[in-house]
Amino acid sequence: MSAAAEGEAAIGRRKAAMGTFERYLTLWVALCIVVGIALGALLPSPFQALGRMEVAQVNIPVALLIWAMIVPMLLRVDFAAMGQVARHWRGIAVTVGINWLVKPFSMALLGWLFIGWLFRPWLPAGQVDSYIAGLILLAAAPCTAMVFVWSRLTDGDANFTLSQVALNDAIMLVAFAPVVGLLLGLSAITVPWDTLILSVGLYIVLPLAAAQVWRRSLVASGGKALERTLKALHPVSLVALLATLVLLFGFQGGQILAQPLVILLLAVPILVQVYLNAGLAYVLNRQCGSAHSVAGPSALIGASNFFELAVAVAIGLYGFESGAALATVVGVLVEVPVMLSVVHIVMRTRGWYERR
């Protein structure tokens, strides 16, 4: 089979690899915008009551929803796969470099360029810094769940993808807070360090530890216990995501109705960042001599974001009604269509990639 034909076949398997929810994530997010805005306008009191349910600056309903989203995703991560890192060291080096040395800093630069300068006249003046902070949070942690779907769609090496995700999660434990703090400081945005460190512990350290303990107990029980548990938790994770979005847009409704252009403008630096980092990872892998089965998932991992974590931390740092929270949600809105377009490009260019 030719490279072009293989690309067509992989793209044709898209529906088989993605569930109904993932395929139409953009539609569900759009519906959440409508439902959230409508409920926020019709029933403001319940939303305000939920917003006041805080302990140590942590909103309890949101914390529970975020855990319901994140833990099933982290349950898929096997840290034993880090033993495969040396086998794919070129692809690993490229992806780690893009994820931690390029992507957060390029997003900070793009946020300043587009939001802080070019688009500033069309944005609420009091929210500009908050929008930039949300974009930085969105880019500061690589995705840990949907990348498995993107890897399958690019005929990626499963061992490379698993070892890369495990390594990124290990790095995230120690690097997320310093990177975010540095970039917010460089952008002259006040860094609430106590809240940031609390958010890292609450939304990274604790769920990752809990997921690994749970995973080991499921694996030890033998059979298909882990697979059955992941399947059972999948709808819980999806419902939690949708409920979180409805809450966010319930609080954001007034701002969105007053400035409907905001969402479109926030999407611009996100789109530029995705294509920039995906393209850079793809080309660097080719220069390093990595196989296409490594370069494909590397490009997707290098471009995708852990938007669930970004949403949680944005709410914790700046609140439901902040521009930071809205900016992270725009990342959810564009995630599927833009990443599918990257998959399409990767598979269409497979012939070019392999002509070294």
Tab-separated table of C-alpha atoms in Angstrom:
chain	number	residue	atom	x	y	z
A	1	MET	CA	0.000	0.000	0.000
A	2	SER	CA	1.368	3.461	-0.892
A	3	ALA	CA	2.006	6.113	1.747
A	4	ALA	CA	-0.883	8.211	0.402
A	5	ALA	CA	-3.221	5.228	0.534
A	6	GLU	CA	-2.097	4.455	4.073
A	7	GLY	CA	-2.843	8.052	5.038
A	8	GLU	CA	-6.321	7.829	3.551
A	9	ALA	CA	-6.941	4.563	5.392
A	10	ALA	CA	-5.843	6.059	8.709
A	11	ILE	CA	-8.036	9.099	8.255
A	12	GLY	CA	-10.924	6.799	7.368
A	13	ARG	CA	-10.499	5.025	10.704
A	14	ARG	CA	-11.173	8.240	12.580
A	15	LYS	CA	-14.727	7.381	13.575
A	16	ALA	CA	-13.705	3.944	14.746
A	17	ALA	CA	-10.930	5.341	16.953
A	18	MET	CA	-12.957	8.162	18.498
A	19	GLY	CA	-16.134	7.828	20.491
A	20	THR	CA	-19.240	9.873	19.752
A	21	PHE	CA	-18.422	12.401	22.443
A	22	GLU	CA	-14.863	13.014	21.262
A	23	ARG	CA	-15.915	13.378	17.615
A	24	TYR	CA	-18.453	16.057	18.489
A	25	LEU	CA	-16.672	17.717	21.409
A	26	THR	CA	-16.842	21.120	19.717
A	27	LEU	CA	-20.625	20.750	19.336
A	28	TRP	CA	-21.070	19.782	23.000
A	29	VAL	CA	-18.981	22.746	24.127
A	30	ALA	CA	-21.074	25.052	21.931
A	31	LEU	CA	-24.236	23.634	23.529
A	32	CYS	CA	-22.733	24.174	26.981
A	33	ILE	CA	-22.154	27.809	26.077
A	34	VAL	CA	-25.829	28.230	25.198
A	35	VAL	CA	-27.155	26.249	28.182
A	36	GLY	CA	-24.761	27.860	30.646
A	37	ILE	CA	-25.530	31.407	29.508
A	38	ALA	CA	-29.279	30.716	29.567
A	39	LEU	CA	-29.230	29.170	33.041
A	40	GLY	CA	-26.950	31.907	34.360
A	41	ALA	CA	-29.402	34.541	33.154
A	42	LEU	CA	-32.554	32.735	34.333
A	43	LEU	CA	-31.240	31.281	37.616
A	44	PRO	CA	-28.398	33.474	38.877
A	45	SER	CA	-28.867	32.625	42.568
A	46	PRO	CA	-27.915	28.914	42.354
A	47	PHE	CA	-24.770	29.775	40.392
A	48	GLN	CA	-23.805	32.414	42.945
A	49	ALA	CA	-24.400	29.910	45.764
A	50	LEU	CA	-22.112	27.382	44.055
A	51	GLY	CA	-19.475	30.054	43.590
A	52	ARG	CA	-19.475	30.780	47.330
A	53	MET	CA	-18.828	27.141	48.301
A	54	GLU	CA	-15.098	27.572	48.927
A	55	VAL	CA	-12.556	26.242	51.399
A	56	ALA	CA	-9.046	27.756	51.394
A	57	GLN	CA	-9.777	29.478	48.046
A	58	VAL	CA	-10.802	26.144	46.491
A	59	ASN	CA	-14.299	25.860	45.064
A	60	ILE	CA	-15.600	22.505	46.298
A	61	PRO	CA	-18.067	21.720	43.443
A	62	VAL	CA	-15.439	22.500	40.825
A	63	ALA	CA	-12.767	20.496	42.669
A	64	LEU	CA	-15.024	17.432	42.704
A	65	LEU	CA	-15.869	17.833	39.019
A	66	ILE	CA	-12.219	18.269	38.046
A	67	TRP	CA	-11.238	15.154	39.971
A	68	ALA	CA	-14.000	13.243	38.201
A	69	MET	CA	-12.486	14.414	34.895
A	70	ILE	CA	-8.797	13.976	35.647
A	71	VAL	CA	-8.544	10.744	37.644
A	72	PRO	CA	-9.941	8.471	34.860
A	73	MET	CA	-7.424	10.023	32.449
A	74	LEU	CA	-4.475	9.591	34.811
A	75	LEU	CA	-5.582	6.013	35.479
A	76	ARG	CA	-4.426	5.214	31.928
A	77	VAL	CA	-0.856	6.321	32.620
A	78	ASP	CA	1.620	3.545	33.419
A	79	PHE	CA	4.875	4.907	34.861
A	80	ALA	CA	6.513	1.569	34.172
A	81	ALA	CA	6.433	2.637	30.499
A	82	MET	CA	9.201	5.147	31.257
A	83	GLY	CA	11.566	2.216	30.780
A	84	GLN	CA	10.887	2.651	27.046
A	85	VAL	CA	12.258	6.216	27.006
A	86	ALA	CA	15.773	5.202	25.916
A	87	ARG	CA	14.369	3.227	22.989
A	88	HIS	CA	12.824	6.335	21.420
A	89	TRP	CA	15.210	8.925	22.818
A	90	ARG	CA	15.215	11.141	19.701
A	91	GLY	CA	11.426	11.492	19.593
A	92	ILE	CA	11.280	11.857	23.385
A	93	ALA	CA	13.901	14.618	23.342
A	94	VAL	CA	12.055	16.532	20.618
A	95	THR	CA	8.674	16.251	22.344
A	96	VAL	CA	9.974	17.194	25.791
A	97	GLY	CA	11.745	20.189	24.288
A	98	ILE	CA	8.602	21.363	22.514
A	99	ASN	CA	6.349	20.755	25.534
A	100	TRP	CA	8.493	22.435	28.157
A	101	LEU	CA	10.997	24.726	26.419
A	102	VAL	CA	8.981	26.023	23.464
A	103	LYS	CA	5.219	25.778	23.887
A	104	PRO	CA	4.669	27.712	27.155
A	105	PHE	CA	7.035	30.486	26.080
A	106	SER	CA	5.673	30.707	22.538
A	107	MET	CA	2.135	30.967	23.932
A	108	ALA	CA	3.185	33.746	26.295
A	109	LEU	CA	4.692	35.583	23.316
A	110	LEU	CA	1.615	34.983	21.141
A	111	GLY	CA	-0.672	36.058	23.986
A	112	TRP	CA	1.221	39.301	24.367
A	113	LEU	CA	1.312	39.848	20.576
A	114	PHE	CA	-2.341	39.130	19.801
A	115	ILE	CA	-4.226	39.773	23.046
A	116	GLY	CA	-1.973	42.347	24.639
A	117	TRP	CA	-1.358	44.355	21.464
A	118	LEU	CA	-3.155	43.595	18.186
A	119	PHE	CA	-6.586	42.720	19.636
A	120	ARG	CA	-6.478	44.941	22.730
A	121	PRO	CA	-8.869	47.613	21.316
A	122	TRP	CA	-11.644	44.993	20.912
A	123	LEU	CA	-11.239	43.358	24.331
A	124	PRO	CA	-12.443	44.443	27.807
A	125	ALA	CA	-9.534	46.480	29.163
A	126	GLY	CA	-9.759	44.998	32.650
A	127	GLN	CA	-9.505	41.407	31.406
A	128	VAL	CA	-6.554	41.546	28.994
A	129	ASP	CA	-3.972	40.360	31.528
A	130	SER	CA	-6.353	37.655	32.704
A	131	TYR	CA	-6.827	36.385	29.132
A	132	ILE	CA	-3.047	36.144	28.695
A	133	ALA	CA	-2.773	34.283	32.005
A	134	GLY	CA	-5.386	31.768	30.822
A	135	LEU	CA	-3.501	31.171	27.578
A	136	ILE	CA	-0.282	30.564	29.522
A	137	LEU	CA	-2.041	28.077	31.803
A	138	LEU	CA	-3.453	26.312	28.746
A	139	ALA	CA	-0.004	25.829	27.208
A	140	ALA	CA	1.911	25.020	30.386
A	141	ALA	CA	0.915	21.347	30.624
A	142	PRO	CA	0.832	18.749	27.827
A	143	CYS	CA	-2.274	16.639	27.286
A	144	THR	CA	-2.436	13.215	28.972
A	145	ALA	CA	-5.626	11.662	27.592
A	146	MET	CA	-6.707	12.635	24.086
A	147	VAL	CA	-3.161	12.106	22.814
A	148	PHE	CA	-3.804	8.364	22.905
A	149	VAL	CA	-6.606	8.945	20.387
A	150	TRP	CA	-4.409	11.175	18.222
A	151	SER	CA	-1.632	8.573	18.332
A	152	ARG	CA	-3.965	5.854	17.052
A	153	LEU	CA	-5.157	8.108	14.245
A	154	THR	CA	-1.579	8.710	13.079
A	155	ASP	CA	-0.640	5.019	13.299
A	156	GLY	CA	1.666	6.012	16.125
A	157	ASP	CA	3.946	3.744	18.104
A	158	ALA	CA	1.927	2.868	21.234
A	159	ASN	CA	5.051	2.322	23.359
A	160	PHE	CA	6.435	5.732	22.424
A	161	THR	CA	3.127	7.462	23.212
A	162	LEU	CA	2.741	5.768	26.587
A	163	SER	CA	6.341	6.421	27.649
A	164	GLN	CA	6.103	10.058	26.505
A	165	VAL	CA	2.880	10.667	28.432
A	166	ALA	CA	4.322	9.029	31.562
A	167	LEU	CA	7.460	11.174	31.318
A	168	ASN	CA	5.449	14.357	30.759
A	169	ASP	CA	3.334	13.620	33.828
A	170	ALA	CA	6.472	13.089	35.917
A	171	ILE	CA	7.909	16.396	34.670
A	172	MET	CA	4.590	18.154	35.275
A	173	LEU	CA	4.790	17.317	38.994
A	174	VAL	CA	7.837	19.549	39.418
A	175	ALA	CA	7.790	21.934	36.439
A	176	PHE	CA	4.196	23.163	36.089
A	177	ALA	CA	4.183	25.670	38.961
A	178	PRO	CA	7.655	27.155	38.248
A	179	VAL	CA	6.938	27.542	34.509
A	180	VAL	CA	3.551	29.161	35.133
A	181	GLY	CA	4.963	31.427	37.832
A	182	LEU	CA	7.878	32.498	35.638
A	183	LEU	CA	5.734	33.304	32.602
A	184	LEU	CA	3.055	35.119	34.588
A	185	GLY	CA	5.807	37.138	36.221
A	186	LEU	CA	7.405	37.955	32.865
A	187	SER	CA	3.990	39.074	31.640
A	188	ALA	CA	3.718	41.373	34.678
A	189	ILE	CA	0.731	39.403	35.977
A	190	THR	CA	0.456	38.994	39.747
A	191	VAL	CA	1.237	35.424	40.767
A	192	PRO	CA	-0.779	34.161	43.778
A	193	TRP	CA	1.875	31.596	44.708
A	194	ASP	CA	-0.020	30.073	47.616
A	195	THR	CA	-3.051	29.391	45.411
A	196	LEU	CA	-0.865	28.155	42.552
A	197	ILE	CA	0.984	25.672	44.756
A	198	LEU	CA	-2.310	24.540	46.300
A	199	SER	CA	-3.748	24.014	42.810
A	200	VAL	CA	-0.734	21.935	41.749
A	201	GLY	CA	-1.123	19.731	44.815
A	202	LEU	CA	-4.870	19.423	44.437
A	203	TYR	CA	-5.099	18.907	40.678
A	204	ILE	CA	-1.780	17.218	39.813
A	205	VAL	CA	-0.067	15.570	42.781
A	206	LEU	CA	-3.077	14.115	44.614
A	207	PRO	CA	-5.066	12.834	41.604
A	208	LEU	CA	-1.914	11.385	40.024
A	209	ALA	CA	-0.998	9.576	43.240
A	210	ALA	CA	-4.563	8.356	43.741
A	211	ALA	CA	-4.780	7.155	40.132
A	212	GLN	CA	-1.517	5.218	40.380
A	213	VAL	CA	-2.520	3.507	43.636
A	214	TRP	CA	-5.880	2.603	42.113
A	215	ARG	CA	-4.261	1.405	38.898
A	216	ARG	CA	-1.872	-0.898	40.740
A	217	SER	CA	-4.716	-2.444	42.724
A	218	LEU	CA	-6.701	-3.049	39.523
A	219	VAL	CA	-3.718	-4.572	37.724
A	220	ALA	CA	-2.974	-6.779	40.722
A	221	SER	CA	-6.528	-8.118	40.681
A	222	GLY	CA	-5.798	-9.584	37.231
A	223	GLY	CA	-8.108	-10.105	34.284
A	224	LYS	CA	-9.613	-7.051	32.669
A	225	ALA	CA	-10.376	-5.111	35.841
A	226	LEU	CA	-8.518	-2.005	34.653
A	227	GLU	CA	-10.210	-2.038	31.261
A	228	ARG	CA	-13.667	-2.469	32.829
A	229	THR	CA	-13.032	0.350	35.299
A	230	LEU	CA	-11.843	2.742	32.589
A	231	LYS	CA	-14.904	1.949	30.520
A	232	ALA	CA	-17.217	2.524	33.493
A	233	LEU	CA	-15.543	5.822	34.416
A	234	HIS	CA	-15.565	7.235	30.885
A	235	PRO	CA	-19.139	8.614	31.012
A	236	VAL	CA	-18.498	10.004	34.507
A	237	SER	CA	-15.534	11.953	33.176
A	238	LEU	CA	-17.548	13.301	30.242
A	239	VAL	CA	-20.491	14.386	32.397
A	240	ALA	CA	-18.083	16.142	34.780
A	241	LEU	CA	-16.511	18.026	31.865
A	242	LEU	CA	-19.883	19.184	30.558
A	243	ALA	CA	-21.095	20.192	34.027
A	244	THR	CA	-17.918	22.240	34.594
A	245	LEU	CA	-18.417	24.032	31.279
A	246	VAL	CA	-22.044	24.830	32.101
A	247	LEU	CA	-20.925	26.323	35.428
A	248	LEU	CA	-18.235	28.393	33.731
A	249	PHE	CA	-20.549	29.810	31.105
A	250	GLY	CA	-23.244	30.391	33.705
A	251	PHE	CA	-20.837	32.831	35.325
A	252	GLN	CA	-19.354	34.106	32.056
A	253	GLY	CA	-22.678	34.699	30.284
A	254	GLY	CA	-22.893	38.444	30.780
A	255	GLN	CA	-19.349	39.020	29.578
A	256	ILE	CA	-19.808	36.805	26.515
A	257	LEU	CA	-23.073	38.459	25.509
A	258	ALA	CA	-21.459	41.861	25.883
A	259	GLN	CA	-18.345	40.838	23.923
A	260	PRO	CA	-19.211	37.943	21.567
A	261	LEU	CA	-16.048	38.632	19.565
A	262	VAL	CA	-13.871	37.675	22.548
A	263	ILE	CA	-14.064	33.919	21.937
A	264	LEU	CA	-13.000	34.285	18.296
A	265	LEU	CA	-10.092	36.561	19.183
A	266	LEU	CA	-8.879	34.228	21.950
A	267	ALA	CA	-8.936	31.312	19.502
A	268	VAL	CA	-6.389	32.989	17.194
A	269	PRO	CA	-3.232	32.615	19.356
A	270	ILE	CA	-4.339	29.079	20.321
A	271	LEU	CA	-4.599	28.055	16.664
A	272	VAL	CA	-1.261	29.638	15.772
A	273	GLN	CA	0.387	27.922	18.731
A	274	VAL	CA	-0.961	24.472	17.793
A	275	TYR	CA	0.230	24.591	14.185
A	276	LEU	CA	3.552	26.191	15.126
A	277	ASN	CA	4.491	23.575	17.718
A	278	ALA	CA	3.090	20.600	15.805
A	279	GLY	CA	5.009	21.632	12.684
A	280	LEU	CA	8.216	22.236	14.622
A	281	ALA	CA	8.032	18.827	16.348
A	282	TYR	CA	7.251	17.080	13.048
A	283	VAL	CA	10.160	18.660	11.165
A	284	LEU	CA	12.652	18.171	14.013
A	285	ASN	CA	11.744	14.490	14.239
A	286	ARG	CA	12.368	14.149	10.511
A	287	GLN	CA	15.748	15.830	10.877
A	288	CYS	CA	16.607	13.510	13.774
A	289	GLY	CA	15.708	10.408	11.783
A	290	SER	CA	12.710	9.335	13.884
A	291	ALA	CA	10.222	6.973	12.289
A	292	HIS	CA	6.891	8.419	11.144
A	293	SER	CA	5.163	6.330	13.823
A	294	VAL	CA	7.093	8.392	16.385
A	295	ALA	CA	6.952	11.765	14.628
A	296	GLY	CA	3.146	11.664	14.281
A	297	PRO	CA	2.292	11.313	17.973
A	298	SER	CA	5.225	13.572	18.863
A	299	ALA	CA	3.702	16.383	16.790
A	300	LEU	CA	0.288	15.861	18.379
A	301	ILE	CA	1.649	15.629	21.934
A	302	GLY	CA	3.778	18.702	21.303
A	303	ALA	CA	0.734	20.708	20.200
A	304	SER	CA	-2.058	19.505	22.518
A	305	ASN	CA	-2.916	20.916	25.936
A	306	PHE	CA	-4.141	19.480	29.238
A	307	PHE	CA	-7.191	21.748	29.140
A	308	GLU	CA	-8.920	20.068	32.112
A	309	LEU	CA	-6.010	21.053	34.356
A	310	ALA	CA	-5.856	24.523	32.834
A	311	VAL	CA	-9.564	25.122	33.516
A	312	ALA	CA	-9.208	23.967	37.128
A	313	VAL	CA	-6.141	26.078	37.886
A	314	ALA	CA	-7.594	29.159	36.133
A	315	ILE	CA	-10.706	28.954	38.298
A	316	GLY	CA	-8.613	28.450	41.431
A	317	LEU	CA	-6.279	31.359	40.685
A	318	TYR	CA	-8.650	33.908	39.190
A	319	GLY	CA	-12.251	32.723	39.730
A	320	PHE	CA	-15.217	31.627	37.642
A	321	GLU	CA	-15.841	35.016	36.106
A	322	SER	CA	-12.243	35.700	35.086
A	323	GLY	CA	-10.908	36.102	31.591
A	324	ALA	CA	-8.384	33.361	32.423
A	325	ALA	CA	-11.162	30.806	32.916
A	326	LEU	CA	-12.795	31.864	29.654
A	327	ALA	CA	-9.505	31.605	27.728
A	328	THR	CA	-8.941	28.025	28.900
A	329	VAL	CA	-12.468	27.059	27.853
A	330	VAL	CA	-11.817	28.409	24.355
A	331	GLY	CA	-9.021	25.826	24.251
A	332	VAL	CA	-11.642	23.116	24.844
A	333	LEU	CA	-13.817	24.569	22.099
A	334	VAL	CA	-11.152	24.347	19.385
A	335	GLU	CA	-9.382	21.180	20.598
A	336	VAL	CA	-10.961	18.498	18.406
A	337	PRO	CA	-11.261	20.212	15.007
A	338	VAL	CA	-7.779	21.719	15.113
A	339	MET	CA	-6.104	18.513	16.311
A	340	LEU	CA	-7.934	16.470	13.671
A	341	SER	CA	-6.601	18.895	11.075
A	342	VAL	CA	-3.060	18.233	12.374
A	343	VAL	CA	-3.723	14.474	12.118
A	344	HIS	CA	-4.832	15.012	8.518
A	345	ILE	CA	-1.667	16.958	7.669
A	346	VAL	CA	0.597	14.382	9.336
A	347	MET	CA	-0.946	11.490	7.420
A	348	ARG	CA	-1.114	13.366	4.102
A	349	THR	CA	2.589	14.197	4.303
A	350	ARG	CA	3.732	10.699	5.253
A	351	GLY	CA	5.242	10.117	1.824
A	352	TRP	CA	7.250	13.350	2.033
A	353	TYR	CA	8.358	12.529	5.586
A	354	GLU	CA	9.709	9.102	4.638
A	355	ARG	CA	11.644	10.411	1.604
A	356	ARG	CA	14.845	11.145	3.540
